[in-house]
Tab-separated table of C-alpha atoms in Angstrom:
chain	number	residue	atom	x	y	z
A	1	ILE	CA	8.824	2.263	-15.074
A	2	LEU	CA	8.446	-0.968	-13.106
A	3	ASN	CA	5.187	-2.762	-13.851
A	4	VAL	CA	3.649	-5.079	-11.270
A	5	GLU	CA	0.742	-7.184	-12.495
A	6	GLN	CA	-1.651	-9.475	-10.651
A	7	SER	CA	-3.983	-12.179	-11.868
A	8	PRO	CA	-6.766	-12.959	-11.795
A	9	GLN	CA	-8.489	-9.613	-11.163
A	10	SER	CA	-11.186	-11.373	-9.163
A	11	LEU	CA	-11.931	-14.825	-7.911
A	12	HIS	CA	-15.053	-16.439	-6.463
A	13	VAL	CA	-14.592	-19.674	-4.523
A	14	GLN	CA	-16.626	-21.829	-2.177
A	15	GLU	CA	-15.804	-22.170	1.491
A	16	GLY	CA	-13.229	-24.917	1.910
A	17	ASP	CA	-11.697	-24.508	-1.549
A	18	SER	CA	-7.988	-23.845	-1.814
A	19	THR	CA	-6.965	-21.062	-4.142
A	20	ASN	CA	-3.954	-19.219	-5.448
A	21	PHE	CA	-3.142	-16.046	-7.310
A	22	THR	CA	-0.140	-14.602	-9.079
A	23	CYS	CA	1.942	-11.476	-8.873
A	24	SER	CA	4.430	-10.817	-11.672
A	25	PHE	CA	7.102	-8.145	-11.671
A	26	PRO	CA	10.283	-7.161	-13.536
A	27	SER	CA	13.040	-9.454	-12.281
A	28	SER	CA	15.952	-7.067	-12.752
A	29	ASN	CA	17.301	-5.135	-9.740
A	30	PHE	CA	15.018	-6.989	-7.369
A	31	TYR	CA	14.939	-6.005	-3.700
A	32	ALA	CA	11.702	-7.239	-2.134
A	33	LEU	CA	8.137	-8.326	-2.775
A	34	HIS	CA	5.368	-7.420	-0.328
A	35	TRP	CA	1.932	-9.017	0.050
A	36	TYR	CA	-0.972	-7.193	1.712
A	37	ARG	CA	-4.519	-8.195	2.556
A	38	TRP	CA	-7.048	-5.359	2.307
A	39	GLU	CA	-10.583	-5.584	3.585
A	40	THR	CA	-12.967	-2.762	2.703
A	41	ALA	CA	-12.945	0.113	5.231
A	42	LYS	CA	-9.892	-1.323	7.010
A	43	SER	CA	-6.151	-0.753	6.785
A	44	PRO	CA	-4.236	-2.913	4.316
A	45	GLU	CA	-2.658	-5.607	6.488
A	46	ALA	CA	0.925	-6.680	5.826
A	47	LEU	CA	1.167	-10.422	5.196
A	48	PHE	CA	4.701	-11.091	3.952
A	49	VAL	CA	7.913	-9.436	2.843
A	50	MET	CA	9.931	-11.728	0.624
A	51	THR	CA	13.459	-11.013	-0.466
A	52	LEU	CA	15.276	-14.184	-1.548
A	53	ASN	CA	14.723	-16.345	-4.603
A	54	GLY	CA	12.965	-19.527	-3.477
A	55	ASP	CA	11.576	-17.883	-0.320
A	56	GLU	CA	8.488	-19.550	1.085
A	57	LYS	CA	6.543	-17.889	3.871
A	58	LYS	CA	3.497	-19.029	5.787
A	59	LYS	CA	0.951	-17.378	8.085
A	60	GLY	CA	-1.810	-19.729	9.171
A	61	ARG	CA	-3.594	-20.974	6.057
A	62	ILE	CA	-1.904	-18.424	3.807
A	63	SER	CA	1.471	-19.040	2.209
A	64	ALA	CA	3.544	-17.431	-0.513
A	65	THR	CA	6.447	-18.361	-2.759
A	66	LEU	CA	8.904	-16.199	-4.637
A	67	ASN	CA	10.812	-16.651	-7.889
A	68	THR	CA	12.997	-13.617	-8.495
A	69	LYS	CA	14.697	-15.024	-11.595
A	70	GLU	CA	11.472	-15.275	-13.563
A	71	GLY	CA	9.728	-12.458	-11.707
A	72	TYR	CA	6.690	-13.960	-10.030
A	73	SER	CA	5.200	-14.751	-6.642
A	74	TYR	CA	2.266	-16.996	-5.790
A	75	LEU	CA	-0.064	-16.542	-2.848
A	76	TYR	CA	-1.930	-19.648	-1.679
A	77	ILE	CA	-4.907	-19.901	0.639
A	78	LYS	CA	-5.699	-23.370	1.917
A	79	GLY	CA	-9.312	-24.149	2.853
A	80	SER	CA	-10.726	-20.674	2.152
A	81	GLN	CA	-13.095	-19.209	4.733
A	82	PRO	CA	-15.582	-16.327	4.281
A	83	GLU	CA	-13.327	-14.145	6.441
A	84	ASP	CA	-10.586	-14.522	3.808
A	85	SER	CA	-12.689	-12.393	1.461
A	86	ALA	CA	-10.584	-9.329	0.698
A	87	THR	CA	-8.387	-7.747	-1.941
A	88	TYR	CA	-4.873	-9.170	-1.977
A	89	LEU	CA	-2.231	-6.693	-3.098
A	90	CYS	CA	1.366	-7.313	-4.012
A	91	ALA	CA	3.970	-4.563	-4.195
A	92	ARG	CA	7.566	-4.418	-5.309
A	93	GLY	CA	10.056	-2.691	-3.049
A	94	GLY	CA	13.055	-1.160	-4.780
A	95	ALA	CA	16.297	0.655	-4.045
A	96	THR	CA	14.317	3.503	-2.523
A	97	ASN	CA	11.537	2.770	-0.061
A	98	LYS	CA	8.585	3.374	-2.323
A	99	LEU	CA	6.310	0.424	-3.027
A	100	ILE	CA	4.988	-0.188	-6.527
A	101	PHE	CA	1.660	-1.954	-6.335
A	102	GLY	CA	-0.214	-4.325	-8.595
A	103	THR	CA	-3.924	-3.939	-9.291
A	104	GLY	CA	-4.880	-6.525	-6.686
A	105	THR	CA	-6.919	-9.731	-6.727
A	106	LEU	CA	-10.402	-9.499	-5.222
A	107	LEU	CA	-11.279	-12.766	-3.498
A	108	ALA	CA	-14.854	-13.612	-2.546
A	109	VAL	CA	-15.414	-16.770	-0.505
A	110	GLN	CA	-19.003	-17.956	-0.439
A	111	PRO	CA	-20.258	-19.961	2.567
B	1	GLU	CA	-1.078	-3.676	18.643
B	2	PRO	CA	0.159	-0.256	17.468
B	3	GLU	CA	-1.524	1.038	14.347
B	4	VAL	CA	-1.476	3.955	11.964
B	5	THR	CA	-4.524	6.190	12.267
B	6	GLN	CA	-5.902	8.708	9.793
B	7	THR	CA	-8.447	11.507	10.025
B	8	PRO	CA	-10.898	12.270	8.641
B	9	SER	CA	-12.164	9.011	7.168
B	10	HIS	CA	-14.078	10.954	4.503
B	11	GLN	CA	-13.697	14.489	3.200
B	12	VAL	CA	-15.792	16.296	0.620
B	13	THR	CA	-14.481	19.584	-0.714
B	14	GLN	CA	-15.047	22.047	-3.509
B	15	MET	CA	-12.579	22.335	-6.353
B	16	GLY	CA	-9.946	24.935	-5.564
B	17	GLN	CA	-10.186	24.523	-1.800
B	18	GLU	CA	-7.310	23.479	0.417
B	19	VAL	CA	-7.486	20.214	2.320
B	20	ILE	CA	-5.277	18.772	5.030
B	21	LEU	CA	-5.231	15.032	5.601
B	22	ARG	CA	-3.890	13.903	8.936
B	23	CYS	CA	-2.060	10.793	10.034
B	24	VAL	CA	-0.601	9.519	13.274
B	25	PRO	CA	2.133	6.995	12.415
B	26	ILE	CA	3.287	4.236	14.754
B	27	SER	CA	5.244	5.937	17.519
B	28	ASN	CA	8.739	4.450	17.102
B	29	HIS	CA	8.697	4.570	13.309
B	30	LEU	CA	11.035	6.878	11.462
B	31	TYR	CA	9.861	6.699	7.833
B	32	PHE	CA	6.526	8.012	6.657
B	33	TYR	CA	4.704	7.745	3.356
B	34	TRP	CA	1.625	8.865	1.487
B	35	TYR	CA	0.021	6.782	-1.223
B	36	ARG	CA	-3.256	7.175	-3.029
B	37	GLN	CA	-5.674	5.039	-5.007
B	38	ILE	CA	-7.934	6.579	-7.587
B	39	LEU	CA	-11.036	4.428	-7.966
B	40	GLY	CA	-10.359	1.473	-10.244
B	41	GLN	CA	-6.626	2.140	-10.441
B	42	LYS	CA	-3.511	0.890	-8.653
B	43	VAL	CA	-2.331	2.197	-5.314
B	44	GLU	CA	0.362	4.730	-6.252
B	45	PHE	CA	3.215	6.258	-4.293
B	46	LEU	CA	3.163	9.985	-3.619
B	47	VAL	CA	5.955	10.824	-1.198
B	48	SER	CA	8.284	9.467	1.464
B	49	PHE	CA	9.551	11.462	4.437
B	50	TYR	CA	12.445	10.899	6.815
B	51	ASN	CA	14.276	13.071	9.292
B	52	ASN	CA	11.925	15.983	8.681
B	53	GLU	CA	12.442	16.141	4.972
B	54	ILE	CA	11.145	14.570	1.799
B	55	SER	CA	13.212	11.529	0.756
B	56	GLU	CA	11.482	10.908	-2.534
B	57	LYS	CA	8.425	12.142	-4.374
B	58	SER	CA	6.574	10.971	-7.436
B	59	GLU	CA	5.636	12.991	-10.502
B	60	ILE	CA	2.132	13.342	-9.053
B	61	PHE	CA	3.507	15.209	-6.038
B	62	ASP	CA	3.726	18.650	-7.613
B	63	ASP	CA	3.732	22.100	-6.017
B	64	GLN	CA	0.104	21.704	-4.990
B	65	PHE	CA	1.106	19.033	-2.492
B	66	SER	CA	3.109	19.397	0.704
B	67	VAL	CA	3.841	17.258	3.741
B	68	GLU	CA	4.691	18.199	7.268
B	69	ARG	CA	5.403	16.623	10.615
B	70	PRO	CA	4.334	19.545	12.771
B	71	ASP	CA	4.608	18.148	16.279
B	72	GLY	CA	6.477	14.851	16.442
B	73	SER	CA	3.373	12.694	16.283
B	74	ASN	CA	1.229	13.917	13.386
B	75	PHE	CA	2.123	13.647	9.716
B	76	THR	CA	0.018	15.707	7.332
B	77	LEU	CA	-0.590	15.923	3.612
B	78	LYS	CA	-1.831	19.267	2.319
B	79	ILE	CA	-3.345	19.821	-1.085
B	80	ARG	CA	-3.402	23.581	-1.706
B	81	SER	CA	-5.938	23.895	-4.481
B	82	THR	CA	-7.819	20.684	-5.073
B	83	LYS	CA	-8.755	19.483	-8.550
B	84	LEU	CA	-11.401	16.993	-9.572
B	85	GLU	CA	-8.674	14.463	-10.373
B	86	ASP	CA	-7.431	14.580	-6.772
B	87	SER	CA	-10.479	12.544	-5.748
B	88	ALA	CA	-9.037	9.315	-4.367
B	89	MET	CA	-8.404	7.252	-1.244
B	90	TYR	CA	-5.278	8.604	0.446
B	91	PHE	CA	-3.242	6.212	2.583
B	92	CYS	CA	-0.614	7.084	5.126
B	93	ALA	CA	2.017	4.479	6.017
B	94	SER	CA	5.007	4.247	8.298
B	95	SER	CA	7.983	1.939	8.736
B	96	GLU	CA	10.530	1.449	11.479
B	97	SER	CA	13.456	1.930	9.145
B	98	GLY	CA	14.132	2.074	5.422
B	99	ARG	CA	16.004	-1.044	4.384
B	100	ARG	CA	15.912	-0.479	0.632
B	101	GLY	CA	12.354	-1.588	0.036
B	102	LYS	CA	12.578	-4.565	2.420
B	103	GLU	CA	10.969	-2.972	5.459
B	104	THR	CA	7.298	-3.621	6.169
B	105	GLN	CA	5.204	-0.509	5.721
B	106	TYR	CA	2.161	-0.296	7.986
B	107	PHE	CA	-0.843	1.400	6.460
B	108	GLY	CA	-3.666	3.430	7.924
B	109	PRO	CA	-7.295	2.896	6.901
B	110	GLY	CA	-7.242	5.787	4.442
B	111	THR	CA	-9.069	9.059	3.892
B	112	ARG	CA	-11.528	9.108	1.030
B	113	LEU	CA	-11.348	12.538	-0.605
B	114	LEU	CA	-14.075	13.666	-2.971
B	115	VAL	CA	-13.552	16.902	-4.888
B	116	LEU	CA	-16.710	18.412	-6.385
């Protein structure tokens, strides 16, 4: 069984703060790491798919890094805005196409 | 922008009843998936489907569950005899191809199923 863990479980920040959270996963037989942003009552939105050790990806104020040797990925949000409030999910992709998800980090950005 | 749609958004049913959850994947996608999230737990994989057959299924996906692509656009999940523990948010997803876990999967908004 492949265990994907995320921390913290929840995070409250003020508008304008920068923040980051962690996804950890077993490093053996690594194929890909996916990040999703999920707002209540909406579809989880794909942010990044990361495959190579040292990968850094960016989408607006959100960026992510990947370390496959030690089995972790960081997601960063620069200058958080209230509209960034959501649950951020990471998922490990393996040899088959199924995704194995972490528990998510719930981010609340207060104006 | 193309999106995955799911109906209904909410379904309440009695234990033992059959339910069918419906999904319309993105039109040029070839791989289809069902996941679910029981309240307070992780999103978990149920089944993947390609070329009109199941590619992989989890231990959860027992004989009570079935999937079908009846008409080239819809993708359905049927639960034959629902149990209380089937109460969850069910997500459909699709991807253009299946590059060994590297392909982006696009998710629908989910169907919240409540079994009483």
